[in-house]
PDB file of C-alpha atoms and ligand atoms in Angstrom:
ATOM      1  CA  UNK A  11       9.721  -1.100  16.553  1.00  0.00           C
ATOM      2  CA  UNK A  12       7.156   1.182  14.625  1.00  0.00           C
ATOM      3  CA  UNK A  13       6.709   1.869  11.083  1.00  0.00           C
ATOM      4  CA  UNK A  14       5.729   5.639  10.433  1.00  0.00           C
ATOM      5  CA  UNK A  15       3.559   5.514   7.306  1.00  0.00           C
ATOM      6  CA  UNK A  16       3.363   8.684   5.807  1.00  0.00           C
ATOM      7  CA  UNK A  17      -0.084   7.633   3.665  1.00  0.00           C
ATOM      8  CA  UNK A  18      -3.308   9.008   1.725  1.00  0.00           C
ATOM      9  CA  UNK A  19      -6.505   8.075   3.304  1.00  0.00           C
ATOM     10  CA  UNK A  20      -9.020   8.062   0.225  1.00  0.00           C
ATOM     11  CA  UNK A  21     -12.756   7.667   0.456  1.00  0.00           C
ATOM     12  CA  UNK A  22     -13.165   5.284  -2.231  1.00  0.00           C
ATOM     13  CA  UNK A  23     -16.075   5.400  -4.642  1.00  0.00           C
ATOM     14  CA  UNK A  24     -16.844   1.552  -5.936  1.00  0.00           C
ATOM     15  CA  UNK A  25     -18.947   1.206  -9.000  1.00  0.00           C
ATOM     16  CA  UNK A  26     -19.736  -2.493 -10.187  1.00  0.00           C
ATOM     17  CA  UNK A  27     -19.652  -2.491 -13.698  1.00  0.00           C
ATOM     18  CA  UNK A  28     -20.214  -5.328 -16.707  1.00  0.00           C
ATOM     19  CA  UNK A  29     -17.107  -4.255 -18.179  1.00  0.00           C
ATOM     20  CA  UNK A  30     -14.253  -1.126 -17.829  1.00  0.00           C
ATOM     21  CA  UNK A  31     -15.590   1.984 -19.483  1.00  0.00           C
ATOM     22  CA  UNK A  32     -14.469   2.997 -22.950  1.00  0.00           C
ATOM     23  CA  UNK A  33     -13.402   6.483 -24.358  1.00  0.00           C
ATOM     24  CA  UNK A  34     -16.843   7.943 -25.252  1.00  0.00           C
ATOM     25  CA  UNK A  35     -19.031   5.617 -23.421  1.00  0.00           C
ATOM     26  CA  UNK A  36     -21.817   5.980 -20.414  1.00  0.00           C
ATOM     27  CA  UNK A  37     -22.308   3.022 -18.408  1.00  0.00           C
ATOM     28  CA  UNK A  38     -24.695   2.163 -15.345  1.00  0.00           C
ATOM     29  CA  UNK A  39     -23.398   0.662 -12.530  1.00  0.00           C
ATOM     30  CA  UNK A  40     -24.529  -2.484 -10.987  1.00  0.00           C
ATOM     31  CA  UNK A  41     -23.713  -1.452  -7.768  1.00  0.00           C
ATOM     32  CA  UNK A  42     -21.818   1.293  -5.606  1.00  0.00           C
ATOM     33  CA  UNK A  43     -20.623   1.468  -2.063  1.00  0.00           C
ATOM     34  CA  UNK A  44     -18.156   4.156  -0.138  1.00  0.00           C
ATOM     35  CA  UNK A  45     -15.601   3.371   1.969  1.00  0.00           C
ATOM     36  CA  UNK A  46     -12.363   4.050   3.317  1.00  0.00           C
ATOM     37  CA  UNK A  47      -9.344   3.335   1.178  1.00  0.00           C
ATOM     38  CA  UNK A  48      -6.334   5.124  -0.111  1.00  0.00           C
ATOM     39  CA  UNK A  49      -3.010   3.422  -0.918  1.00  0.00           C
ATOM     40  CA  UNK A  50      -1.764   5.065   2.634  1.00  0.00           C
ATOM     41  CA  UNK A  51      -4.141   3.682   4.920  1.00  0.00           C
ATOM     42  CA  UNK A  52      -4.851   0.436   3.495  1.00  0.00           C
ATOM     43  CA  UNK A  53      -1.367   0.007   3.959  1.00  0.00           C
ATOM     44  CA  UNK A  54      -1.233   0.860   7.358  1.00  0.00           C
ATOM     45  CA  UNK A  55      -4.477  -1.617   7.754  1.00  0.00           C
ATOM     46  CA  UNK A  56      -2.713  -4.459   6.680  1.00  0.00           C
ATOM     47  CA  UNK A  57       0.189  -3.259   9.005  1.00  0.00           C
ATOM     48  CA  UNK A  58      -1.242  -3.410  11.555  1.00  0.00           C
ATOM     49  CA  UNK A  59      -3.446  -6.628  11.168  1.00  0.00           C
ATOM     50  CA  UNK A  60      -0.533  -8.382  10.177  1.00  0.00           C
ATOM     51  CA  UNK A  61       0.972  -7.314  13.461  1.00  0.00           C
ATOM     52  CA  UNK A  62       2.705  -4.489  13.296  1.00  0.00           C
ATOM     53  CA  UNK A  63       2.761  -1.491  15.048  1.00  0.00           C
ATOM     54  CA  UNK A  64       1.928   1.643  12.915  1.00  0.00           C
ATOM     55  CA  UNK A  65       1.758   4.868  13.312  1.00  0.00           C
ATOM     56  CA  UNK A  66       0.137   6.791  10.255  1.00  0.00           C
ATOM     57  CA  UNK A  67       0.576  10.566   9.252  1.00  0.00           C
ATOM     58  CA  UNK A  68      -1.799  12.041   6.852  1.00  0.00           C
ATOM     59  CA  UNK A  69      -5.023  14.472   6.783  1.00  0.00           C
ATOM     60  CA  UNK A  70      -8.450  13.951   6.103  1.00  0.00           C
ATOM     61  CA  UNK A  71     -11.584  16.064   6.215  1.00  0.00           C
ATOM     62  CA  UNK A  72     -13.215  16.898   9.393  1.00  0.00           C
ATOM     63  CA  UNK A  73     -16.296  15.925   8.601  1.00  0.00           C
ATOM     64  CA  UNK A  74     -15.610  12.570   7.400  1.00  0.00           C
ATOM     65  CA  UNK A  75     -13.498  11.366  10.346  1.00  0.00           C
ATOM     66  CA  UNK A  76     -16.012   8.646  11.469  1.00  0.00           C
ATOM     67  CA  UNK A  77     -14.183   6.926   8.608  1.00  0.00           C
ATOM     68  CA  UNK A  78     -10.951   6.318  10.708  1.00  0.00           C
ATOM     69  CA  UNK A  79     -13.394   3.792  12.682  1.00  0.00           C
ATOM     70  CA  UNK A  80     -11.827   1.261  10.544  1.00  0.00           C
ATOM     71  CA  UNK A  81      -8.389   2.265  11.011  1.00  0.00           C
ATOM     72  CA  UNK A  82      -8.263   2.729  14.830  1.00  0.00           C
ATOM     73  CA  UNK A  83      -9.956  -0.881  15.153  1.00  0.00           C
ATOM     74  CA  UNK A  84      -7.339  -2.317  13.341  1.00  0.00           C
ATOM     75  CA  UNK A  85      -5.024  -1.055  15.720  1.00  0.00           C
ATOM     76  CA  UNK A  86      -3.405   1.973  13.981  1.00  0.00           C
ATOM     77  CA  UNK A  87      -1.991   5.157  16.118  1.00  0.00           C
ATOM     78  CA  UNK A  88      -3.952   8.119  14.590  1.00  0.00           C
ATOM     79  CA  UNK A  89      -2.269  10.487  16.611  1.00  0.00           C
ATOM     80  CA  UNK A  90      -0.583  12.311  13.805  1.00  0.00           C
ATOM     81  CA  UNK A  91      -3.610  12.633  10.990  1.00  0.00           C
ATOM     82  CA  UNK A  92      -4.989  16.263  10.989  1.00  0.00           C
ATOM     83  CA  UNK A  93      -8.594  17.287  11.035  1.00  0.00           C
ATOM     84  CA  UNK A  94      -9.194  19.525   7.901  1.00  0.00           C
ATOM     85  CA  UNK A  95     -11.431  22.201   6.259  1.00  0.00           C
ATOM     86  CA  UNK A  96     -10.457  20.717   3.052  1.00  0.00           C
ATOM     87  CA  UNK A  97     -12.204  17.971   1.319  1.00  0.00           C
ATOM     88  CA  UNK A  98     -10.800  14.402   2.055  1.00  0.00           C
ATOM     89  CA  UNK A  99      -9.182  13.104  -0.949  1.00  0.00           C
ATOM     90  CA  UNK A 100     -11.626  10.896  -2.982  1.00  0.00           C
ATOM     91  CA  UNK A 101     -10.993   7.931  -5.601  1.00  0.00           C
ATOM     92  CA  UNK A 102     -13.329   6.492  -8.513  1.00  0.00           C
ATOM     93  CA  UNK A 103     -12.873   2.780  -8.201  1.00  0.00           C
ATOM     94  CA  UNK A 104     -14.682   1.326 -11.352  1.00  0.00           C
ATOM     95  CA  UNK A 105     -14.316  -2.920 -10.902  1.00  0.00           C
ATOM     96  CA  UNK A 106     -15.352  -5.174 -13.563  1.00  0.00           C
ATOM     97  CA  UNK A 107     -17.644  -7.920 -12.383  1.00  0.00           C
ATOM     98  CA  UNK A 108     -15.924 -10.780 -14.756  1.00  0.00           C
ATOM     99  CA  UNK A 109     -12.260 -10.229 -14.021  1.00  0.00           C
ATOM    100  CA  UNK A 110     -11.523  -8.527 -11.185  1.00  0.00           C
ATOM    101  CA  UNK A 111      -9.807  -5.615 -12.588  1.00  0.00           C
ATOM    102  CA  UNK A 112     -10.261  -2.341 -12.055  1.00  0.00           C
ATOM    103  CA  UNK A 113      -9.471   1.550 -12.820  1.00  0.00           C
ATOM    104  CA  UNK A 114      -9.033   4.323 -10.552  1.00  0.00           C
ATOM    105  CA  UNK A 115      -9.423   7.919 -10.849  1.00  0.00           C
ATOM    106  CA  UNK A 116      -7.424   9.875  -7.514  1.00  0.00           C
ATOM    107  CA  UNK A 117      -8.475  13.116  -6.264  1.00  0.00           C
ATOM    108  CA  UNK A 118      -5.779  13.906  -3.798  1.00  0.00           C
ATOM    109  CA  UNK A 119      -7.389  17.353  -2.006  1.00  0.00           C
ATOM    110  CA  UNK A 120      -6.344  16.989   1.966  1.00  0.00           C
ATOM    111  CA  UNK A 121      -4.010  14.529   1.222  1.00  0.00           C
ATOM    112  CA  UNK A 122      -1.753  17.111  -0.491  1.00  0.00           C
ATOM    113  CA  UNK A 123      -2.844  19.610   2.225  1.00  0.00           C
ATOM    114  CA  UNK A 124      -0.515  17.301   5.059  1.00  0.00           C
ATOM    115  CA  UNK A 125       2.168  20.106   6.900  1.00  0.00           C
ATOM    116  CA  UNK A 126       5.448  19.642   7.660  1.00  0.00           C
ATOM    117  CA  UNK A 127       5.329  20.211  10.917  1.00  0.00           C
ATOM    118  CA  UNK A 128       2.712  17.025  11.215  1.00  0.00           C
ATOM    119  CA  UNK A 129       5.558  14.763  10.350  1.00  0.00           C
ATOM    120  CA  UNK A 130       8.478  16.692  12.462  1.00  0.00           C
ATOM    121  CA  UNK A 131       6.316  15.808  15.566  1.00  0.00           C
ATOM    122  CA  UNK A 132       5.170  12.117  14.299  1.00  0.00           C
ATOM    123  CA  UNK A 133       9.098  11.373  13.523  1.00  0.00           C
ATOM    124  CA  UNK A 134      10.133  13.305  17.451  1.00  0.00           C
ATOM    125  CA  UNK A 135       9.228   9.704  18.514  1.00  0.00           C
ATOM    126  CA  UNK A 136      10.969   8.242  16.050  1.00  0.00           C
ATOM    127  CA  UNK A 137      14.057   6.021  16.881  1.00  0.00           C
ATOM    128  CA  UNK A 138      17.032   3.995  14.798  1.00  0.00           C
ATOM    129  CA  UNK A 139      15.110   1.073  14.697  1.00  0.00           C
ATOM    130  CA  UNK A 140      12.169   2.297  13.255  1.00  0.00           C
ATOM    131  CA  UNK A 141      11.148   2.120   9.567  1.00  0.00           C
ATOM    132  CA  UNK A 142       9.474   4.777   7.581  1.00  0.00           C
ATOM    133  CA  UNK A 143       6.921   3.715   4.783  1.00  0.00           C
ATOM    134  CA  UNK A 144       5.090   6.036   1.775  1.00  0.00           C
ATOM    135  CA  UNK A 145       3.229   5.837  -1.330  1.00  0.00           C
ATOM    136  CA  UNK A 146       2.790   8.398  -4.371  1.00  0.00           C
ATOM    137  CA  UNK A 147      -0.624   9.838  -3.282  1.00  0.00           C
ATOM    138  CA  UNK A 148       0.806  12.375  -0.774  1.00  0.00           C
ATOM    139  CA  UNK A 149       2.583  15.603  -0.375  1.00  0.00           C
ATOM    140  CA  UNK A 150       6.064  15.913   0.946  1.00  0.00           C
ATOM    141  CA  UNK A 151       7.135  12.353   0.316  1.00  0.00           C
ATOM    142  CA  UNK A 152      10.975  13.526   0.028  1.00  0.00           C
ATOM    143  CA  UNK A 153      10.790  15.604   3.445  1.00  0.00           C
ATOM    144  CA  UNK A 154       9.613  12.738   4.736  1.00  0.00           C
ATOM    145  CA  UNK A 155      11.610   9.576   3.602  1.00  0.00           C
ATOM    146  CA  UNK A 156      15.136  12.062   3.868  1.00  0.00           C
ATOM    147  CA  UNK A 157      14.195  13.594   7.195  1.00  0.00           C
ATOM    148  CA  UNK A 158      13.411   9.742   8.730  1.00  0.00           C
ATOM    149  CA  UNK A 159      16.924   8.147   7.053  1.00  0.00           C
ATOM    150  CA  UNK A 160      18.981  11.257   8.737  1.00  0.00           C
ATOM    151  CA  UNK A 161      17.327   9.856  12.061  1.00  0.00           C
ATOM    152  CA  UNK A 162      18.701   6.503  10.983  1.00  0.00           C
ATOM    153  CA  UNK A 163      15.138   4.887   9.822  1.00  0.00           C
ATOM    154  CA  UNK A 164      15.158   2.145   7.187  1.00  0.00           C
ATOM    155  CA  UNK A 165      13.123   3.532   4.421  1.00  0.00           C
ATOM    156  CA  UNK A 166      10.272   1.068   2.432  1.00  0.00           C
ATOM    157  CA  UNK A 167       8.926   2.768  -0.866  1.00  0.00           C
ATOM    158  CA  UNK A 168       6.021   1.679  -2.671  1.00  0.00           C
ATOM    159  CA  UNK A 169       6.600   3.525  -5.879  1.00  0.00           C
ATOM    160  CA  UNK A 170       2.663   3.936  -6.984  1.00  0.00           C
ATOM    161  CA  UNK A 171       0.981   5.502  -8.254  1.00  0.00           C
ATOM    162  CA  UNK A 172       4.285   5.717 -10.552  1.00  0.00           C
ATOM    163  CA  UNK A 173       6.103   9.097 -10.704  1.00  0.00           C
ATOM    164  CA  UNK A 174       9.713   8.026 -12.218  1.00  0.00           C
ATOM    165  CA  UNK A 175      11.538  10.876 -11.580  1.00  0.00           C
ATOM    166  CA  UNK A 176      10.407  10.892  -7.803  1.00  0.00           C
ATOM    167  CA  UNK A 177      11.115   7.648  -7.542  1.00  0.00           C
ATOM    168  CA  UNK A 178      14.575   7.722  -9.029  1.00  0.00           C
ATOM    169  CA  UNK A 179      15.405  10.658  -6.616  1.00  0.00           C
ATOM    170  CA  UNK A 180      14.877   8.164  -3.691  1.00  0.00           C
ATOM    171  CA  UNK A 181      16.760   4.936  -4.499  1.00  0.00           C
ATOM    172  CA  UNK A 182      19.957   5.878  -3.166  1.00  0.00           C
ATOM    173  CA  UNK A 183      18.072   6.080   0.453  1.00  0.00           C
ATOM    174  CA  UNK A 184      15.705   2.968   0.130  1.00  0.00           C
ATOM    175  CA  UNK A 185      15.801  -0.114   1.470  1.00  0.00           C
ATOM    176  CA  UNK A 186      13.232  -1.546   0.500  1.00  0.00           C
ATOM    177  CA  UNK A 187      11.490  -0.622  -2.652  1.00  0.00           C
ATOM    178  CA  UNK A 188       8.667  -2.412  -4.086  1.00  0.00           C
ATOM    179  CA  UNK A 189       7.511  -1.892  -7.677  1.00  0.00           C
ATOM    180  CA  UNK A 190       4.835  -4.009 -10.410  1.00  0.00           C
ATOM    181  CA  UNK A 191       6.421  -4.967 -13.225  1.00  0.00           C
ATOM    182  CA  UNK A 192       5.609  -1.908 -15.466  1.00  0.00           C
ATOM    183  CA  UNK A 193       6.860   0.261 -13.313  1.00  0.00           C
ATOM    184  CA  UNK A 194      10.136  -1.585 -12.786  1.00  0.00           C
ATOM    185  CA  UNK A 195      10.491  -1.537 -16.707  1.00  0.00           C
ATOM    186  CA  UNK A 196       9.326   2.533 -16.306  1.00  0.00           C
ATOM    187  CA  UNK A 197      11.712   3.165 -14.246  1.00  0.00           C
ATOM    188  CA  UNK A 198      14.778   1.031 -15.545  1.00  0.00           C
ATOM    189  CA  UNK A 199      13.991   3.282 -18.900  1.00  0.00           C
ATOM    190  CA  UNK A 200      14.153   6.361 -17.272  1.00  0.00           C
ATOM    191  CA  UNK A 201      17.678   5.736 -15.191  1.00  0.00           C
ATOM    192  CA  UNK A 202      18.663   3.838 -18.218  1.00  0.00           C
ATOM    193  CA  UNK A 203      20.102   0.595 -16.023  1.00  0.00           C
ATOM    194  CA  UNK A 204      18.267  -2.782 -15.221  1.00  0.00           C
ATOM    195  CA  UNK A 205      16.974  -1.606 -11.773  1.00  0.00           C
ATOM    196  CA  UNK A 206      17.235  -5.507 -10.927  1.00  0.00           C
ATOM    197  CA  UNK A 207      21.465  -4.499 -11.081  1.00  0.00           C
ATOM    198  CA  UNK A 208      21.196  -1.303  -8.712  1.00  0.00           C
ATOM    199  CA  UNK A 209      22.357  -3.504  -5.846  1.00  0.00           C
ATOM    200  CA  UNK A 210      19.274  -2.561  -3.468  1.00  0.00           C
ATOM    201  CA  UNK A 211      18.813  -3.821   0.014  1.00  0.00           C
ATOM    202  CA  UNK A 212      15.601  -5.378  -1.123  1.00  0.00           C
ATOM    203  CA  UNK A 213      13.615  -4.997  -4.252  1.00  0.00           C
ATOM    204  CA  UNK A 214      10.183  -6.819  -4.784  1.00  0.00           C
ATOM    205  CA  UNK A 215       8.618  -6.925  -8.286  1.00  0.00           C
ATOM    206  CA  UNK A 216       4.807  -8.017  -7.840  1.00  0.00           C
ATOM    207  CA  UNK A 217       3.908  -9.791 -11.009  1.00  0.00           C
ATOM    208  CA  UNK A 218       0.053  -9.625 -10.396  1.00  0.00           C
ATOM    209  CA  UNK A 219      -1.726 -13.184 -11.307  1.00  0.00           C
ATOM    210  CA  UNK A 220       1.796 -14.735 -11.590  1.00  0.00           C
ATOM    211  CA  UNK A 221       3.414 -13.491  -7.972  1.00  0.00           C
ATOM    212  CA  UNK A 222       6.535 -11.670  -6.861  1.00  0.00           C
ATOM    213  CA  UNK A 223      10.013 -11.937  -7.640  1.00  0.00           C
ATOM    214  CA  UNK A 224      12.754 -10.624  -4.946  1.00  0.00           C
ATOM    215  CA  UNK A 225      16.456  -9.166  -5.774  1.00  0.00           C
ATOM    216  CA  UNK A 226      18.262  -8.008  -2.898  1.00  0.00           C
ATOM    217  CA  UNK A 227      20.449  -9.044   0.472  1.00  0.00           C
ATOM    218  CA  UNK A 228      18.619 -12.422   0.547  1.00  0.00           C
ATOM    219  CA  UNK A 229      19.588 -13.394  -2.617  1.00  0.00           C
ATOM    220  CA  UNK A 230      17.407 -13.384  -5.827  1.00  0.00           C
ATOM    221  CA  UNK A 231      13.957 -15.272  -5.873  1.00  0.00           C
ATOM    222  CA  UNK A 232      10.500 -15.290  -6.647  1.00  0.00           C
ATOM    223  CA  UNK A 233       7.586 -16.829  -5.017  1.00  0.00           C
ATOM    224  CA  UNK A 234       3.760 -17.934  -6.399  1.00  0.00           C
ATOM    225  CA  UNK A 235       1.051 -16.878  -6.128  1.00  0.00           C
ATOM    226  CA  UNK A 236      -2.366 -18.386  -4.896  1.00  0.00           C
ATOM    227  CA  UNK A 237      -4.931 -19.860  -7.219  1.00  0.00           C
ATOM    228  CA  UNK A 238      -8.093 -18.532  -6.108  1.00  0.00           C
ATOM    229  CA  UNK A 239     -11.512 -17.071  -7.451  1.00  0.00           C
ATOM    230  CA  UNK A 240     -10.397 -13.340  -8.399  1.00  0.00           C
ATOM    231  CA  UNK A 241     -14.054 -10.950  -7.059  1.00  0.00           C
ATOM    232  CA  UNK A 242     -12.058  -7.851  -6.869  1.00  0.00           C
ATOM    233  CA  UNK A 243      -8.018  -6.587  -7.258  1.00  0.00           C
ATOM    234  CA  UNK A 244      -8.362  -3.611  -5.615  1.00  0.00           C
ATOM    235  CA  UNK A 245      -5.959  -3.123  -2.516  1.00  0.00           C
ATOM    236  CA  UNK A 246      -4.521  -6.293  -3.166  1.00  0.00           C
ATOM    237  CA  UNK A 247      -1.001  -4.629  -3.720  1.00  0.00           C
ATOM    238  CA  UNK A 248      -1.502  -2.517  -0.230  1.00  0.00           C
ATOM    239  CA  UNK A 249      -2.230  -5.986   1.560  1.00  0.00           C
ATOM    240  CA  UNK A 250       1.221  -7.377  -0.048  1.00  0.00           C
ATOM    241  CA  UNK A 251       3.459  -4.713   1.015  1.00  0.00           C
ATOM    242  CA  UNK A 252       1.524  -4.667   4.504  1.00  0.00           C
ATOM    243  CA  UNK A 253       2.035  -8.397   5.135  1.00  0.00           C
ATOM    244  CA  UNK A 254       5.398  -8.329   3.453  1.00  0.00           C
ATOM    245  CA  UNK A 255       6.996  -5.385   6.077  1.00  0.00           C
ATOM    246  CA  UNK A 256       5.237  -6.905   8.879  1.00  0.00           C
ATOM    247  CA  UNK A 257       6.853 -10.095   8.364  1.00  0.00           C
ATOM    248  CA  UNK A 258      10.059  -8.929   7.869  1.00  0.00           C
ATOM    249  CA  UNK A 259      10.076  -6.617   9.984  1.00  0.00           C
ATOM    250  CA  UNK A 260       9.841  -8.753  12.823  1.00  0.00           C
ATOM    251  CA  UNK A 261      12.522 -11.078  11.916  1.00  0.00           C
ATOM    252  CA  UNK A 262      10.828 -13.792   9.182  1.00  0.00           C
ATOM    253  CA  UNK A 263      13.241 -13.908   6.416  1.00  0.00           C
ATOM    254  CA  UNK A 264      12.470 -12.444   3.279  1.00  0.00           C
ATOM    255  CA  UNK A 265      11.087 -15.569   1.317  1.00  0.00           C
ATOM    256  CA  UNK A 266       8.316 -16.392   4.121  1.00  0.00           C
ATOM    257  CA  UNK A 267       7.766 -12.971   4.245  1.00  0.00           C
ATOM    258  CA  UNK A 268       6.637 -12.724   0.652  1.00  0.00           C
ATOM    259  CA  UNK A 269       4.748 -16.195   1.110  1.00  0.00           C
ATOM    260  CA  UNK A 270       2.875 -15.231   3.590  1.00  0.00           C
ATOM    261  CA  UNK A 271       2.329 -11.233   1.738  1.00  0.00           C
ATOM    262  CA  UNK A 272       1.052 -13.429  -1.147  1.00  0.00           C
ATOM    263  CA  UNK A 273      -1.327 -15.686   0.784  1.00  0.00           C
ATOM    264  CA  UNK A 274      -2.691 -12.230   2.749  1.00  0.00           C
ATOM    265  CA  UNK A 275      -3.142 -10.851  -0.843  1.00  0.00           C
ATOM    266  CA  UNK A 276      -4.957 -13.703  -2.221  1.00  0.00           C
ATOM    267  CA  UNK A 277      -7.819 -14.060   0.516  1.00  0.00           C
ATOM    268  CA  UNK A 278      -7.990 -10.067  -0.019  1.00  0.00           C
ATOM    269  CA  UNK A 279      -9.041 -10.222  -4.090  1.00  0.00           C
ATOM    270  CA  UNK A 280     -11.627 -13.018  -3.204  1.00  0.00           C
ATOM    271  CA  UNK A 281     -13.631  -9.883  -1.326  1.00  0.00           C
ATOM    272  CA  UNK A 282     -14.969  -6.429  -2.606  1.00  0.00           C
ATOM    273  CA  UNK A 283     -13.280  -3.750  -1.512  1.00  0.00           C
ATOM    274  CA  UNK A 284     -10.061  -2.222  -0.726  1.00  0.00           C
ATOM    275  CA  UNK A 285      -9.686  -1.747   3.052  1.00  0.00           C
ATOM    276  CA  UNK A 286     -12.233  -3.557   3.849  1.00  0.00           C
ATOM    277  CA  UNK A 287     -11.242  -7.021   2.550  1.00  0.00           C
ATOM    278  CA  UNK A 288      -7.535  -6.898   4.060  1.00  0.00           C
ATOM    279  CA  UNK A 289      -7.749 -10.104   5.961  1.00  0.00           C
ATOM    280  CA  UNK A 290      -6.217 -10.425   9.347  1.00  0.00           C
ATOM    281  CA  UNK A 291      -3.300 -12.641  10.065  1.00  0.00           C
ATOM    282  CA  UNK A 292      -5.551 -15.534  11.772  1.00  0.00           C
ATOM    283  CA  UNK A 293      -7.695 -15.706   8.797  1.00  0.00           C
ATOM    284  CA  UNK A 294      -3.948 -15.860   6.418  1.00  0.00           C
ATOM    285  CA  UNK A 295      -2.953 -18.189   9.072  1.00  0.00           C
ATOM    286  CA  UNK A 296      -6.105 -20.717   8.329  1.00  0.00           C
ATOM    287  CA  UNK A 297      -5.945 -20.081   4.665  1.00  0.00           C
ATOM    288  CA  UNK A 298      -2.053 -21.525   4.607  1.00  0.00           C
ATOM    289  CA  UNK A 299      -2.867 -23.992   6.834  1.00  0.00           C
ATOM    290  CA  UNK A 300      -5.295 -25.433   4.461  1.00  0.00           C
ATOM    291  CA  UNK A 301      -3.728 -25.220   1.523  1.00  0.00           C
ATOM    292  CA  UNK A 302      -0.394 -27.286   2.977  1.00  0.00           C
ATOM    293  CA  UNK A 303      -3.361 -30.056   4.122  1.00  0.00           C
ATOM    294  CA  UNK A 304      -4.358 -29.763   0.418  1.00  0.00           C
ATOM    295  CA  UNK A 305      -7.964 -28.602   1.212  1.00  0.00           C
TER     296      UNK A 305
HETATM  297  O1  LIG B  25      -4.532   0.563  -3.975  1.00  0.00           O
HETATM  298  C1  LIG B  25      -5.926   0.768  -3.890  1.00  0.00           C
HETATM  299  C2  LIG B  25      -6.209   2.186  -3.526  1.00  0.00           C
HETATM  300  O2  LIG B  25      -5.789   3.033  -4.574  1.00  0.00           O
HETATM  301  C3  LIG B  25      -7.671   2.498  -3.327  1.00  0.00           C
HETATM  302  O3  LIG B  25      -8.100   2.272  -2.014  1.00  0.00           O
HETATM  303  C4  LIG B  25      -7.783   3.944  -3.788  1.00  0.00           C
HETATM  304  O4  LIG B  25      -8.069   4.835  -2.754  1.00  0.00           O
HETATM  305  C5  LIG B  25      -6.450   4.268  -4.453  1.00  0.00           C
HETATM  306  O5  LIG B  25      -5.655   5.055  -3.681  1.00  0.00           O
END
C-alpha cells in the first residue's frame, strides 16, 4: 500500500522573534535558520517515519535539491519531484520565543510550476488500494485527487492553507478530510451545513492545545492532547496527519490512530523547526511508553 502525496516542498525561512510582528513595525530577529519544509513534504516526512510508504510528487529548484537529503533519508520515493529552472517555493516562518506560535508568509513559485504529466506517470503505479494525499500549497490539486479516486484511490485532504471553495468542490470524493477548527467553522459557513452532519468517511477537527475531535465511520470522538513544554508549533499539524494516515492506514483503528498522531505531534512542538523536528515512531513509541509509567 502507498500513499501518493501530491505536496509543496518549501525552503523555510525561521526567524526567532520576542514577539509576532505588528502592522507597521521592524523587528530583529534573535535567530534564523533555513531548512526544508512545506506542508507537502513534511507530510510525507512524517509518512514515512511513521511507517509508511510514500511516494511524493512535487517540483523544486534545481539548484536547491541537496535539500531532498532529508526527505530521501526518511525513506520517501522521490522519483516523481521534477528538477526546475524556477525558484523553489520559499516560506517566512516568524516563531515567537514565549509561546510557540508562529506566522507564515508562502511563496509558492515551483510548487505551482508541477505538470500534469508528473502525476499521470506517479499515479501509472498506482493501484485500488492505494491512497492519495494533498495540501493547499500546490497546483492541480483537483487533477490530482479526481484522477486518483477514478483509479479507485481513497482520497485524504488536508484542507490548508484554507481555500473554501476548493475545498467544498472535493468533499463529495474524500475520505478522509482533516480540518482546524476555523476552518471547519469556514467552511460549514460557506456550504451553509454543520460539516460535522455531511456524513464523511472520516473527518478530524485538530483543536490545537486542546486535541482532536473525530466524526466519521468509527463513530464520533475526540482524543487529548499532550501536556508538554510548547518551543515551536510549526509542522506540528503535518506530523498529525502523517502519524494519523500511517496508523490507519495500516489497520490501527481510528482512535489509536489519533492517539498516537497526537503523541507524534507533541514531541514535534517541543523542537524548532518544521521538518526537522518530526520525530520518528521509536522516539513516539518511548514518549507513550513513559507517559502510561507516569514518568
Ligand atoms: O505546516 C508548516 C509548513 O507550512 C512550513 O514548513 C511552511 O513551509 C509552510 O508550508
Amino acid at each position: 500500500m502507498t500513499i501518493f502525496n501530491l505536496g509543496s516542498i518549501n525552503l523555510d525561512h525561521f526567524y526567532s522573534l520576542s514577539h509576532l510582528v505588528t502592522a507597521g513595525e521592524t523587528l530583529a530577529a534573535n535567530d534564523y535558520s533555513i531548512s526544508l519544509g512545506g506542508k507537502g513534504a513534511n507530510q510525507s516526512v512524517a509518512l514515512a517515519k511513521a511507517g509508511a510508504e510514500i511516494c511524493h510528487i512535487g517540483a523544486i529548484s534545481k539548484k536547491d535539491r541537496p535539500f531532498l537529503d532529508e526527505m530521501q533519508k526518511a525513506g520517501v520515493a522521490l522519483d516523481n519531484v521534477a528538477f526546475l529552472e524556477t525558484p523553489s517555493g520559499h516560506a517566512i516562518v516568524m516563531v515567537d520565543e514565549k509561546t510557540g506560535e508562529n506566522q507564515i508568509i508562502l511563496s509558492p513559485s515551483a510548487n505551482y510550476n508541477i505538470e500534469q504529466e508528473q502525476i499521470r506517470i506517479a499515479l501509472q503505479k498506482a493501484n485500488s488500494s492505494d491512497w492519495a494525499l494533498a495540501q493547499n500549497e500546490t497546483c492541480l490539486i483537483e487533477d490530482f485527487l479526481s484522477q486518483a479516486k477514478t483509479k479507485g484511490l481513497k482520497i485524504c485532504y488536508s484542507a490548508a492553507p484554507f481555500v473554501a471553495e476548493q475545498t467544498s468542490a472535493l468533499i463529495s470524493i474524500t475520505d478522509l478530510l482533516i480540518v482546524n477548527e476555523g476552518e471547519a467553522e469556514s467552511l460549514s459557513e460557506f456550504i451553509k451545513k454543520d460539516i460535522t452532519k455531511l456524513a464523511l468517511p472520516h473527518l478530524i477537527i485538530t483543536l490545537g492545545s486542546k486535541g482532536a475531535r473525530y466524526v466519521g465511520e468509527q463513530g464520533s470522538f475526540s482524543i487529548a492532547p499532550f501536556d508538554v513544554n510548547v518551543v515551536d508549533t510549526t509542522g506540528a499539524g503535518d506530523t498529525f496527519l502523517g502519524y494519523v494516515l500511517a496508523n490507519l492506514t495500516k489497520g490501527k483503528p481510528m482512535r489509536e490512530a489519533m492517539h498516537i498522531a497526537a503523541a507524534a505531534a507533541a514531541l514535534q512542538i517541543t523542537r524548532r523547526g518544521a521538518m526537522r523536528a518530526i520525530p520518528d515512531s521509536q522516539e513516539v513509541e518511548l514518549f507513550l511508553g513513559n507517559i502510561s509509567k507516569g514518568r
